[in-house]
Tab-separated table of C-alpha atoms in Angstrom:
chain	number	residue	atom	x	y	z
A	1	MET	CA	-0.040	-14.699	-8.929
A	2	ARG	CA	2.010	-15.645	-5.902
A	3	LEU	CA	0.337	-15.315	-2.530
A	4	ARG	CA	2.137	-15.484	0.758
A	5	ARG	CA	0.567	-15.219	4.180
A	6	ARG	CA	2.358	-15.348	7.478
A	7	ARG	CA	1.656	-14.601	11.105
A	8	ARG	CA	4.634	-12.987	12.762
A	9	PRO	CA	5.784	-13.948	16.258
A	10	LEU	CA	4.116	-11.946	18.985
A	11	LEU	CA	6.167	-9.265	20.667
A	12	SER	CA	6.418	-10.934	24.047
A	13	PRO	CA	4.949	-13.880	25.965
A	14	ASP	CA	2.832	-11.440	27.982
A	15	THR	CA	0.824	-10.401	24.928
A	16	ASP	CA	0.291	-13.676	23.114
A	17	ALA	CA	-3.503	-13.567	23.585
A	18	ALA	CA	-4.150	-9.874	23.035
A	19	GLN	CA	-1.588	-8.609	20.553
A	20	GLY	CA	-0.526	-9.841	17.142
A	21	ARG	CA	0.215	-8.925	13.575
A	22	ARG	CA	-0.825	-10.485	10.313
A	23	ASP	CA	0.870	-9.868	6.992
A	24	LEU	CA	-0.348	-10.712	3.509
A	25	VAL	CA	1.766	-10.309	0.369
A	26	ALA	CA	0.615	-10.908	-3.213
A	27	GLU	CA	2.698	-10.485	-6.371
A	28	TRP	CA	2.023	-10.590	-10.100
A	29	PRO	CA	5.190	-11.670	-11.952
A	30	GLY	CA	6.750	-9.142	-14.268
A	31	PRO	CA	8.860	-9.590	-17.385
A	32	GLY	CA	12.056	-9.177	-15.326
A	33	ASP	CA	13.237	-10.227	-11.899
A	34	GLU	CA	10.874	-7.873	-10.026
A	35	PRO	CA	7.073	-8.252	-9.904
A	36	LEU	CA	4.885	-6.109	-12.127
A	37	LEU	CA	2.452	-5.643	-9.247
A	38	ARG	CA	3.046	-6.127	-5.526
A	39	VAL	CA	0.442	-5.740	-2.786
A	40	GLU	CA	1.300	-5.782	0.915
A	41	TRP	CA	-1.309	-5.836	3.679
A	42	GLN	CA	-0.459	-5.474	7.369
A	43	GLN	CA	-2.924	-5.673	10.231
A	44	GLU	CA	-2.045	-5.115	13.872
A	45	HIS	CA	-4.289	-5.071	16.932
A	46	ARG	CA	-3.211	-4.413	20.496
A	47	PRO	CA	-4.649	-3.206	23.815
A	48	GLU	CA	-3.862	0.390	24.749
A	49	ALA	CA	-4.503	1.915	28.190
A	50	ASP	CA	-8.290	1.807	28.679
A	51	GLY	CA	-9.046	0.846	25.093
A	52	GLU	CA	-7.406	-0.719	22.073
A	53	ARG	CA	-5.624	0.300	18.894
A	54	VAL	CA	-5.915	-1.053	15.368
A	55	HIS	CA	-3.256	-0.341	12.751
A	56	LEU	CA	-3.883	-1.166	9.079
A	57	ARG	CA	-1.431	-0.616	6.264
A	58	LEU	CA	-1.828	-1.262	2.534
A	59	ARG	CA	1.041	-0.801	0.098
A	60	LEU	CA	0.585	-1.087	-3.673
A	61	GLN	CA	3.622	-1.018	-5.940
A	62	THR	CA	3.461	-1.124	-9.736
A	63	ARG	CA	6.354	-1.350	-12.170
A	64	PHE	CA	4.660	-0.653	-15.481
A	65	SER	CA	7.920	0.752	-16.832
A	66	SER	CA	9.317	-2.794	-16.942
A	67	LEU	CA	6.914	-3.542	-19.821
A	68	GLN	CA	8.905	-1.285	-22.141
A	69	ALA	CA	11.526	-4.000	-22.435
A	70	VAL	CA	8.819	-6.335	-23.744
A	71	LEU	CA	8.138	-4.047	-26.693
A	72	ASP	CA	11.818	-3.945	-27.586
A	73	ALA	CA	12.372	-7.696	-27.299
A	74	PRO	CA	11.561	-10.425	-29.834
A	75	GLU	CA	8.528	-12.571	-29.140
A	76	PRO	CA	9.417	-15.178	-26.503
A	77	ALA	CA	9.370	-18.885	-27.216
A	78	SER	CA	6.618	-21.070	-25.817
A	79	VAL	CA	6.796	-21.649	-22.086
A	80	PRO	CA	7.490	-25.263	-21.037
A	81	ARG	CA	5.097	-26.906	-18.681
A	82	SER	CA	6.429	-27.795	-15.254
A	83	SER	CA	5.608	-30.877	-13.267
A	84	SER	CA	4.097	-30.629	-9.803
A	85	GLY	CA	7.417	-31.626	-8.265
A	86	ASP	CA	9.595	-29.193	-10.235
A	87	GLN	CA	9.537	-26.315	-7.761
A	88	ALA	CA	12.725	-24.742	-9.118
A	89	LEU	CA	11.022	-23.979	-12.415
A	90	VAL	CA	7.950	-22.243	-10.960
A	91	PRO	CA	9.358	-18.689	-10.439
A	92	SER	CA	11.088	-18.565	-13.849
A	93	ARG	CA	8.036	-20.031	-15.572
A	94	GLY	CA	5.848	-17.366	-13.969
A	95	GLY	CA	8.103	-14.625	-15.326
A	96	ALA	CA	8.174	-16.239	-18.754
A	97	LEU	CA	4.384	-16.451	-18.814
A	98	ALA	CA	4.178	-12.781	-17.892
A	99	ARG	CA	6.578	-11.851	-20.694
A	100	SER	CA	4.635	-13.926	-23.203
A	101	TRP	CA	1.297	-12.434	-22.149
A	102	ALA	CA	2.642	-8.875	-22.106
A	103	HIS	CA	4.292	-9.297	-25.510
A	104	ARG	CA	1.048	-10.413	-27.155
A	105	ALA	CA	-1.010	-7.702	-25.466
A	106	LEU	CA	1.401	-4.879	-26.282
A	107	ARG	CA	1.802	-5.916	-29.906
A	108	THR	CA	-1.836	-5.028	-30.630
A	109	SER	CA	-2.752	-1.454	-31.525
A	110	LEU	CA	-5.306	-1.322	-28.699
A	111	GLY	CA	-2.779	-2.588	-26.207
A	112	ARG	CA	-0.285	0.059	-27.254
A	113	ARG	CA	-2.832	2.884	-26.958
A	114	VAL	CA	-3.963	1.775	-23.500
A	115	VAL	CA	-0.618	0.848	-22.002
A	116	ALA	CA	1.822	3.223	-23.715
A	117	PRO	CA	1.127	6.191	-21.366
A	118	LEU	CA	1.743	3.923	-18.357
A	119	LEU	CA	5.137	2.704	-19.526
A	120	ARG	CA	6.756	5.980	-18.524
A	121	TYR	CA	5.735	5.717	-14.860
A	122	ASP	CA	5.777	3.523	-11.786
A	123	LEU	CA	2.971	4.186	-9.299
A	124	ASN	CA	3.352	3.522	-5.580
A	125	THR	CA	0.559	3.972	-3.040
A	126	LEU	CA	0.683	3.644	0.742
A	127	ILE	CA	-2.478	3.803	2.878
A	128	ASP	CA	-1.872	3.849	6.628
A	129	VAL	CA	-4.827	3.872	9.029
A	130	GLN	CA	-4.749	3.955	12.830
A	131	ALA	CA	-7.780	3.958	15.138
A	132	SER	CA	-7.929	3.959	18.929
A	133	THR	CA	-10.609	3.733	21.606
A	134	ALA	CA	-8.165	4.703	24.375
A	135	SER	CA	-8.304	8.012	26.231
A	136	LEU	CA	-5.701	10.008	24.296
A	137	ALA	CA	-5.033	13.514	25.595
A	138	ALA	CA	-4.165	14.738	22.097
A	139	GLY	CA	-6.965	12.792	20.398
A	140	SER	CA	-6.325	11.939	16.768
A	141	ARG	CA	-3.183	14.092	16.779
A	142	ALA	CA	-1.525	11.380	18.880
A	143	LEU	CA	-1.970	8.962	15.973
A	144	MET	CA	-0.428	11.195	13.317
A	145	PRO	CA	2.739	10.063	11.509
A	146	ALA	CA	5.951	11.198	13.162
A	147	PRO	CA	6.565	14.937	12.495
A	148	GLU	CA	10.088	14.268	11.235
A	149	ARG	CA	8.746	11.903	8.580
A	150	LEU	CA	6.304	14.538	7.348
A	151	ALA	CA	8.972	17.248	7.514
A	152	ALA	CA	11.217	15.100	5.313
A	153	LEU	CA	8.473	15.374	2.668
A	154	GLY	CA	8.191	19.129	3.176
A	155	ILE	CA	4.838	18.827	4.960
A	156	GLN	CA	3.753	20.756	8.055
A	157	PRO	CA	0.132	19.825	8.817
A	158	ASP	CA	-2.196	22.168	10.659
A	159	LEU	CA	-2.941	20.445	13.974
A	160	SER	CA	-4.952	23.258	15.546
A	161	PRO	CA	-8.517	22.612	16.774
A	162	GLN	CA	-9.814	24.635	13.808
A	163	ALA	CA	-7.911	22.584	11.218
A	164	PRO	CA	-10.001	20.802	8.565
A	165	PRO	CA	-10.240	17.024	8.997
A	166	LEU	CA	-8.722	16.419	5.558
A	167	GLN	CA	-5.537	18.088	4.341
A	168	THR	CA	-3.787	17.377	1.046
A	169	TRP	CA	-0.422	18.348	-0.418
A	170	ALA	CA	0.938	17.798	-3.913
A	171	ALA	CA	4.385	18.529	-5.271
A	172	GLU	CA	6.441	17.882	-8.351
A	173	ARG	CA	9.755	16.183	-7.799
A	174	PRO	CA	12.704	15.749	-10.192
A	175	GLN	CA	11.745	12.109	-10.662
A	176	GLY	CA	7.956	12.549	-10.727
A	177	LEU	CA	5.012	13.564	-8.558
A	178	LEU	CA	4.148	13.250	-4.875
A	179	GLN	CA	0.725	13.557	-3.235
A	180	VAL	CA	-0.003	13.216	0.473
A	181	SER	CA	-3.426	13.297	2.145
A	182	LEU	CA	-4.001	13.237	5.904
A	183	LEU	CA	-7.372	12.577	7.524
A	184	ARG	CA	-8.071	13.114	11.247
A	185	ILE	CA	-11.347	12.195	12.966
A	186	ASP	CA	-12.205	12.547	16.659
A	187	ARG	CA	-15.291	11.391	18.503
A	188	ASP	CA	-16.986	14.809	18.447
A	189	GLN	CA	-16.847	14.783	14.624
A	190	LEU	CA	-18.859	11.577	14.373
A	191	SER	CA	-22.602	11.489	13.838
A	192	ALA	CA	-24.847	11.162	16.881
A	193	ARG	CA	-25.795	7.660	15.819
A	194	VAL	CA	-22.171	6.495	15.692
A	195	GLN	CA	-21.378	8.149	19.017
A	196	GLN	CA	-24.330	6.342	20.558
A	197	ALA	CA	-23.032	3.028	19.221
A	198	LEU	CA	-19.640	3.715	20.794
A	199	GLY	CA	-21.206	4.329	24.171
A	200	SER	CA	-18.817	6.107	26.504
A	201	ALA	CA	-15.681	4.868	24.729
A	202	PRO	CA	-13.337	7.494	23.279
A	203	PHE	CA	-12.507	7.359	19.579
A	204	ALA	CA	-9.767	8.747	17.358
A	205	LEU	CA	-8.702	7.895	13.820
A	206	THR	CA	-6.048	9.025	11.394
A	207	ALA	CA	-5.436	7.970	7.804
A	208	ALA	CA	-2.458	8.858	5.652
A	209	ILE	CA	-2.413	8.293	1.884
A	210	ILE	CA	0.930	8.743	0.168
A	211	GLN	CA	1.239	8.365	-3.601
A	212	THR	CA	4.313	8.733	-5.771
A	213	LEU	CA	4.452	8.703	-9.560
A	214	ASP	CA	8.026	8.057	-10.676
A	215	ARG	CA	9.129	8.815	-14.226
A	216	LYS	CA	11.348	6.227	-15.859
C-alpha cells in the first residue's frame, strides 16, 4: 500500500496560525495502471465570524472490475525483488505483486464465488461533513452543498423548518446506481446534555453521503 501525506500551503500569510488543510491519500495497487483501492482524506479547519468551521471529506474509490483481466490472463511469473535503492522498480513491482496475489485468489473456487459478483461493478463513496459554531442565519442550511450541484443530480432537498433531518434519494442510471443522503443538524435538535456542553455557542452540521455503483 502506498501512503502519501502532505500539508498544503495556507491560503494567505494572514491565516497561517488559524487556518490550514491536511490531505492524506492511500492506494492499494491494482493489476493495471490504476489502483484497485484509493482512499482520500481531507481535513480543513478555519475561523468563521464568531466561531469556527470544520470541513471533513472522505472519498473511497474501488475498481474491482479491473480484476476481470486477471481471470483472463495467464498466471504471472514470479516478481523480482528490488533493492532499497531501485526506486524505479517499486511502482511496477507493486502492480505485479497485486496481479500475482489476485490471480492466485481468483483461481480458487471460493475466491470466484466471493469476488465474481463484484467484478461487474466499481463502487465510489464520498462523505462530506461540515460543522460550524458560528452564528449562521440559515443554520445548517448554510452548510448544504451548492443547490446547482444537487440539481445536477436531480435532487431538490426539503429545506423547510419541518423537513426531516435525514433525507435520502436513490436512482438508477444507464451506467449503474446512485444514492445520495443528506443529514442536517441544528443546535435545537441536540440533546440537553450536548447543548449544555456547548454553552452559548451556536452549532450547525451537515453531512452528505454520495455513492455510485458503476456497471462495467
